[in-house]
Short mmCIF file of C-alpha atoms in Angstrom, two decimals:
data_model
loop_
_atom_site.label_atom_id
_atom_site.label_comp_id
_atom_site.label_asym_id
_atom_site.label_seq_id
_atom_site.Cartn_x
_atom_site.Cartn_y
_atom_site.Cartn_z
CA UNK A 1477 253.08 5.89 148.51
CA UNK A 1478 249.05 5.32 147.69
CA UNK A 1479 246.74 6.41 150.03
CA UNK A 1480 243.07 5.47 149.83
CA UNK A 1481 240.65 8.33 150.70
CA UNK A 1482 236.95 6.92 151.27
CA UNK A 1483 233.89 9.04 151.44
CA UNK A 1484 231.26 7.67 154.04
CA UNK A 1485 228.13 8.64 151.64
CA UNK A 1486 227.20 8.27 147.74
CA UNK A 1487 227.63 11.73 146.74
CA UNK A 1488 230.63 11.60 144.32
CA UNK A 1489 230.59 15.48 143.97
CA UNK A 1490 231.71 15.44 147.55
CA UNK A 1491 234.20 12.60 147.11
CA UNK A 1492 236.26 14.62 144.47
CA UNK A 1493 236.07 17.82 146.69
CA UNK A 1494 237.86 15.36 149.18
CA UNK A 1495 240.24 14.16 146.96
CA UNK A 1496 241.09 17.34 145.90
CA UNK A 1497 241.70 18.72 149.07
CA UNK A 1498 243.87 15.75 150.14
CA UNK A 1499 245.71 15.87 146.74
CA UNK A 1500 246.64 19.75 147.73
CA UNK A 1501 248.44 19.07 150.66
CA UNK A 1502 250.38 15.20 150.10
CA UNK A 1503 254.01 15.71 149.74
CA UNK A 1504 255.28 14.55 146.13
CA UNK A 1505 255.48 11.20 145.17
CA UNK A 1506 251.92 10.23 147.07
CA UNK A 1507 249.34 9.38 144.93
CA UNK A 1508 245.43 10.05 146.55
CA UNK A 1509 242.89 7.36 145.15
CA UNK A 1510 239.59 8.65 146.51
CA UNK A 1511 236.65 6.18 146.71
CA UNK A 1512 232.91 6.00 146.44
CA UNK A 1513 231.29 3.81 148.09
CA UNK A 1514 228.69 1.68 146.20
CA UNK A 1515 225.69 1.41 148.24
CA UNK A 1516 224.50 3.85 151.21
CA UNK A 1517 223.09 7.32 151.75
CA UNK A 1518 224.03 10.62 149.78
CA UNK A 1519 224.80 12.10 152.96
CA UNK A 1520 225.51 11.13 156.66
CA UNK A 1521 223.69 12.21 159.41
CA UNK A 1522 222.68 9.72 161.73
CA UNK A 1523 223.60 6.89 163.24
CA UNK A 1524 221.45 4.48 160.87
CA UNK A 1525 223.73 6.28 158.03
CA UNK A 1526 226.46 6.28 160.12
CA UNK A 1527 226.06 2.20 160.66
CA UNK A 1528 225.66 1.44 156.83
CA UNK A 1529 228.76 3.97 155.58
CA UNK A 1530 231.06 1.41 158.02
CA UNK A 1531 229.52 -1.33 155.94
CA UNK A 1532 229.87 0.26 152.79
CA UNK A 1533 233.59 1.78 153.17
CA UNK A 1534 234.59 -1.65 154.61
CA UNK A 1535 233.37 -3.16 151.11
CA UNK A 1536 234.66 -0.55 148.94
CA UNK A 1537 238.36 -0.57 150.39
CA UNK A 1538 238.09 -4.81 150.66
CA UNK A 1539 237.22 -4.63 146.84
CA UNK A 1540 239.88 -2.35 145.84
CA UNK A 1541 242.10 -4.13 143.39
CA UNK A 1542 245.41 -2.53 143.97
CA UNK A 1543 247.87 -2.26 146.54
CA UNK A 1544 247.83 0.54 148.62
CA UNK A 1545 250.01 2.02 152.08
CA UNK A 1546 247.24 3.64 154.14
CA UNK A 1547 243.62 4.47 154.14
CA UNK A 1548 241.81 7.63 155.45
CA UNK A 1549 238.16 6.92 156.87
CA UNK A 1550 236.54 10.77 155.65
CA UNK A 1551 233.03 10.74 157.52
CA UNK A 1552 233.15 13.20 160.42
CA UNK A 1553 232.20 10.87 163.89
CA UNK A 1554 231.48 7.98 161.70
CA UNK A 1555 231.06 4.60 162.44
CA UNK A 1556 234.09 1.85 160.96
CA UNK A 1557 237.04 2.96 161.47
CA UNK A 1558 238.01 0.03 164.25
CA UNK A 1559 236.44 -3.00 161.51
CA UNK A 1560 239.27 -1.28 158.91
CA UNK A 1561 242.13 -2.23 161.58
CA UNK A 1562 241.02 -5.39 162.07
CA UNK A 1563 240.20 -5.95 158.32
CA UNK A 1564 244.13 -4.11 157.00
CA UNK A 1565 247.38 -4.78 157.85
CA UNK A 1566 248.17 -0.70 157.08
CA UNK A 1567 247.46 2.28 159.40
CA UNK A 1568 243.62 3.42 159.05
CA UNK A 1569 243.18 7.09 160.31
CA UNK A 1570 239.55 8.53 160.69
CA UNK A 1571 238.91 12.45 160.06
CA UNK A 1572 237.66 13.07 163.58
CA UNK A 1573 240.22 12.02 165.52
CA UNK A 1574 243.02 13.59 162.80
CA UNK A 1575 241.30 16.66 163.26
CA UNK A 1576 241.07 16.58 167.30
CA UNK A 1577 244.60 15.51 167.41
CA UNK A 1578 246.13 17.76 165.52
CA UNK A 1579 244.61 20.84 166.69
CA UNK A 1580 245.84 20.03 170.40
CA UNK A 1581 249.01 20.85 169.06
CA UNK A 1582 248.21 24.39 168.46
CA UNK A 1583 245.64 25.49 171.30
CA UNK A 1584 244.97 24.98 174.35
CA UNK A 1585 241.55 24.16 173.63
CA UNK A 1586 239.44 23.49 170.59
CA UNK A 1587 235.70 23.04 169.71
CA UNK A 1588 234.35 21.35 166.49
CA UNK A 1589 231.82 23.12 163.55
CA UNK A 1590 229.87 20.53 162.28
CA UNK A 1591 226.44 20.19 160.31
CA UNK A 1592 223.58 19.48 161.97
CA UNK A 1593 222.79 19.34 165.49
CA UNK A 1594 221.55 15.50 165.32
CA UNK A 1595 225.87 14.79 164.18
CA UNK A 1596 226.81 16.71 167.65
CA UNK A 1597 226.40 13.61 170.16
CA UNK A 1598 228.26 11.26 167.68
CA UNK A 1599 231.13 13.69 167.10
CA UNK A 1600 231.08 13.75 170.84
CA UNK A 1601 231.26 10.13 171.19
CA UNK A 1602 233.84 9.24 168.73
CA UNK A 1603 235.86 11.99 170.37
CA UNK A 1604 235.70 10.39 173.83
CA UNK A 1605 235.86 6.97 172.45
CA UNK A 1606 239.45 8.41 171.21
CA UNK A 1607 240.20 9.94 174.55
CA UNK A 1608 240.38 13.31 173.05
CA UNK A 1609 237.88 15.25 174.85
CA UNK A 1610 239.78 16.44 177.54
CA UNK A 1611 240.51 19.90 175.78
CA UNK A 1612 237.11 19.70 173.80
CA UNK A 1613 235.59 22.99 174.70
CA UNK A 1614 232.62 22.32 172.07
CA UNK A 1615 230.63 20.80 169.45
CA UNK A 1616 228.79 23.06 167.42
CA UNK A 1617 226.16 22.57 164.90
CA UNK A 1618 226.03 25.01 161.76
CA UNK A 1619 222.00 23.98 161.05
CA UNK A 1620 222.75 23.27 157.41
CA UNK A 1621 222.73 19.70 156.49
CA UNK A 1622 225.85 18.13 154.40
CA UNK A 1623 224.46 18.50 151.31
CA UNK A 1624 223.66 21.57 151.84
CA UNK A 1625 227.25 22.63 151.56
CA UNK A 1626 227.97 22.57 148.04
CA UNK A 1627 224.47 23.29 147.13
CA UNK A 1628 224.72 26.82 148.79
CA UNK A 1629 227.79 27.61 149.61
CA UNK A 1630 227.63 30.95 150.97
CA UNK A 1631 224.78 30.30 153.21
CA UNK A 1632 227.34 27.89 154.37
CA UNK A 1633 230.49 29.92 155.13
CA UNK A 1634 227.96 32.42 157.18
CA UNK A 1635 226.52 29.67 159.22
CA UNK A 1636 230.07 27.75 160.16
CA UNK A 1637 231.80 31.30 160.39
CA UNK A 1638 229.21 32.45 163.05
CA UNK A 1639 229.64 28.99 165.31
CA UNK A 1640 233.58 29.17 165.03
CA UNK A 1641 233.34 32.95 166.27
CA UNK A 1642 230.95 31.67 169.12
CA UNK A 1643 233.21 28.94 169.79
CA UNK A 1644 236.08 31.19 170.02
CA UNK A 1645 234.29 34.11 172.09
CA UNK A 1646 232.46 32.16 174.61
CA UNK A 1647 233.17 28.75 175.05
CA UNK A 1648 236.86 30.18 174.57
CA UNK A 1649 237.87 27.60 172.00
CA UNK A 1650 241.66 28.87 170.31
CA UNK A 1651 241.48 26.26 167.64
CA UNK A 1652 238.42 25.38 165.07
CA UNK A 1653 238.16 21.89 163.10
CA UNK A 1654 235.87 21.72 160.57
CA UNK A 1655 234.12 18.79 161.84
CA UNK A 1656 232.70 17.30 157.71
CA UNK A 1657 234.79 16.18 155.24
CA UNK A 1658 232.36 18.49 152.54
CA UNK A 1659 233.85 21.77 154.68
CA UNK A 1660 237.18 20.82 152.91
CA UNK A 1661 238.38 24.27 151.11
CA UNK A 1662 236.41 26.17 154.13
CA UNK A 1663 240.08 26.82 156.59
CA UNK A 1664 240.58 30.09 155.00
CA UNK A 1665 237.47 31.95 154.83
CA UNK A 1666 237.11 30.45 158.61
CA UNK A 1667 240.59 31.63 159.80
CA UNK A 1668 239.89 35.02 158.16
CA UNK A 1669 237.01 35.64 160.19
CA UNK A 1670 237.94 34.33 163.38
CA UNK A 1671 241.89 34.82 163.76
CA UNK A 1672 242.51 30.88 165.16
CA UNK A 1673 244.10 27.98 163.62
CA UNK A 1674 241.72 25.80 161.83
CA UNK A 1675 242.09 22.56 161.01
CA UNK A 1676 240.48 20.21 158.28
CA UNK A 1677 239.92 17.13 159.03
CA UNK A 1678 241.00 15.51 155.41
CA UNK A 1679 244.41 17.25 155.24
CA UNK A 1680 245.22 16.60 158.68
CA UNK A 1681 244.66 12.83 157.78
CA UNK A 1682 247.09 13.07 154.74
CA UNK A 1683 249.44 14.12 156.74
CA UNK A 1684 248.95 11.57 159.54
CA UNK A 1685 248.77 8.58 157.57
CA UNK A 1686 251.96 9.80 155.27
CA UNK A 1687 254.12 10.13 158.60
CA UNK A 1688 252.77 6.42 159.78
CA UNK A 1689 253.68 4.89 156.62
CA UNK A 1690 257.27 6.69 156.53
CA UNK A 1691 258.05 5.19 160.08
CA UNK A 1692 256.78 2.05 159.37
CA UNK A 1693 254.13 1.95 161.51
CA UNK A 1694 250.69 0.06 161.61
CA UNK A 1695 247.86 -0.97 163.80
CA UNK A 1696 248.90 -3.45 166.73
CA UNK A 1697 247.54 -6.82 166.51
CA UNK A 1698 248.03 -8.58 169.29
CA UNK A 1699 244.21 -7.90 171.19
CA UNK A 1700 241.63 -5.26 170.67
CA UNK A 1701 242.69 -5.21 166.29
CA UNK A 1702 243.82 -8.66 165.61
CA UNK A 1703 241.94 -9.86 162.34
CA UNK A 1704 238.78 -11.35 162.01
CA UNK A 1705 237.99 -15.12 162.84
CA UNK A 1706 237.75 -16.51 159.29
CA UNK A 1707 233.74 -17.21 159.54
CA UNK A 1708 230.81 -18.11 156.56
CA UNK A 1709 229.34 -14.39 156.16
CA UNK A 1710 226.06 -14.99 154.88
CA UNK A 1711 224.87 -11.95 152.50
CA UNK A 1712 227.86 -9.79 152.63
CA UNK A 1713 227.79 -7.36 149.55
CA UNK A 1714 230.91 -7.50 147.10
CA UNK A 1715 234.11 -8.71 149.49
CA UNK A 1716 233.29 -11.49 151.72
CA UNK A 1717 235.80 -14.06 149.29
CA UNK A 1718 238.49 -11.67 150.69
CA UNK A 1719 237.70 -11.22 154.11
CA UNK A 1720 237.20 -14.52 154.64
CA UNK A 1721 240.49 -15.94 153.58
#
């Protein structure tokens, strides 16, 4: 089985932290192909970033030469993920909604630790676009932007450990997801210090789109995914010959 994993900005540090973390928990005989995409922002944290990563990840994964069995959208409330189903004919699962899903499996209610507070309102939104706010108890911004997590780390722990533990204390949250795909490698420091289940977004995608490829199982395409109207697309970057076939 090959599964895609696409970073939603340029920063290719942050794409191999990804791929690592994907790589550590994909049961053996997957193979992880992490991806770059080659034009956008070195971090996301807006919706103008936001807008051009769904552009960019759309051309990177239409470009890739190989064959592959499922691809893993890793932006955190990212724009994208819907023009991948209507683009691929194999399941597409984004970070956010992994993350969400999974942890209402182990809590009765769970908040999200994100980056900035500017990300909160499009975490929110992809979250209710998914239907999975109903046991959201909150979104919480660390302060630190995303690159700011590998360029100080420990400032980083302290800030995202001290929102989970708020989470958890008053807005009574039993689960945490990391809500970036750069806080991959974060779960155990968080658990440590808070004593709840915490789920990463990337890993919980791994194992997501591994169990949809094992049972066969795809996007429907009979309405709101069916593929694109084959149409001139004037300007598209490296992919348009394929997406318009």
């Amino acid at each position: 089985m090959r599964i895609l994993i696409v970073n939603v900005n340029t920063t290719a540090s942050m794409t191999r932290a990804i791929g690592d973390s994907a790589r550590a928990v994909a049961s053996p005989g997957t193979e992880i192909i992490e991806l770059t995409p080659d034009f956008g922002a070195d971090s996301c944290e807006g919706n103008f970033e936001s807008y051009l990563a769904a552009l960019a990840v759309m051309d990177k994964v239409m470009s890739y030469p190989e064959p592959f069995d499922a691809v893993i959208q890793a932006g955190y409330g990212e724009h994208g993920r819907e023009g991948l189903q209507e683009l691929l004919e194999v399941p597409v699962v984004d970070i956010t909604e992994a993350a969400a899903s999974t942890a209402q499996f182990l809590g009765h209610k769970y908040s999200v630790v994100t980056t900035l507070d500017r990300t909160v309102p499009l975490i929110e939104d992809r979250l209710k676009l998914a239907g999975l706010t109903d046991r959201l108890a909150s979104v919480r911004a660390s302060g630190l932007g995303v690159l700011e997590l590998e360029s100080d780390p420990a400032r980083a722990v302290e800030a995202i450990v001290q929102q989970s533990k708020i989470a958890v204390e008053q807005d009574k949250a039993e689960v945490i997801c990391l809500g970036c795909g750069g806080m991959a490698e974060l779960e155990e420091q968080v658990r440590a210090a808070t004593g709840v289940p915490i789920v990463d977004g990337v890993r919980a995608a791994v194992t997501i789109a591994e169990s949809l490829v094992r049972l066969g199982l795809s996007t429907s395409k009979v309405r709101t995914y069916a593929p694109p109207r084959p149409k001139v697309l004037t300007g598209w970057p490296l992919s348009s010959a394929l997406i318009t076939k």
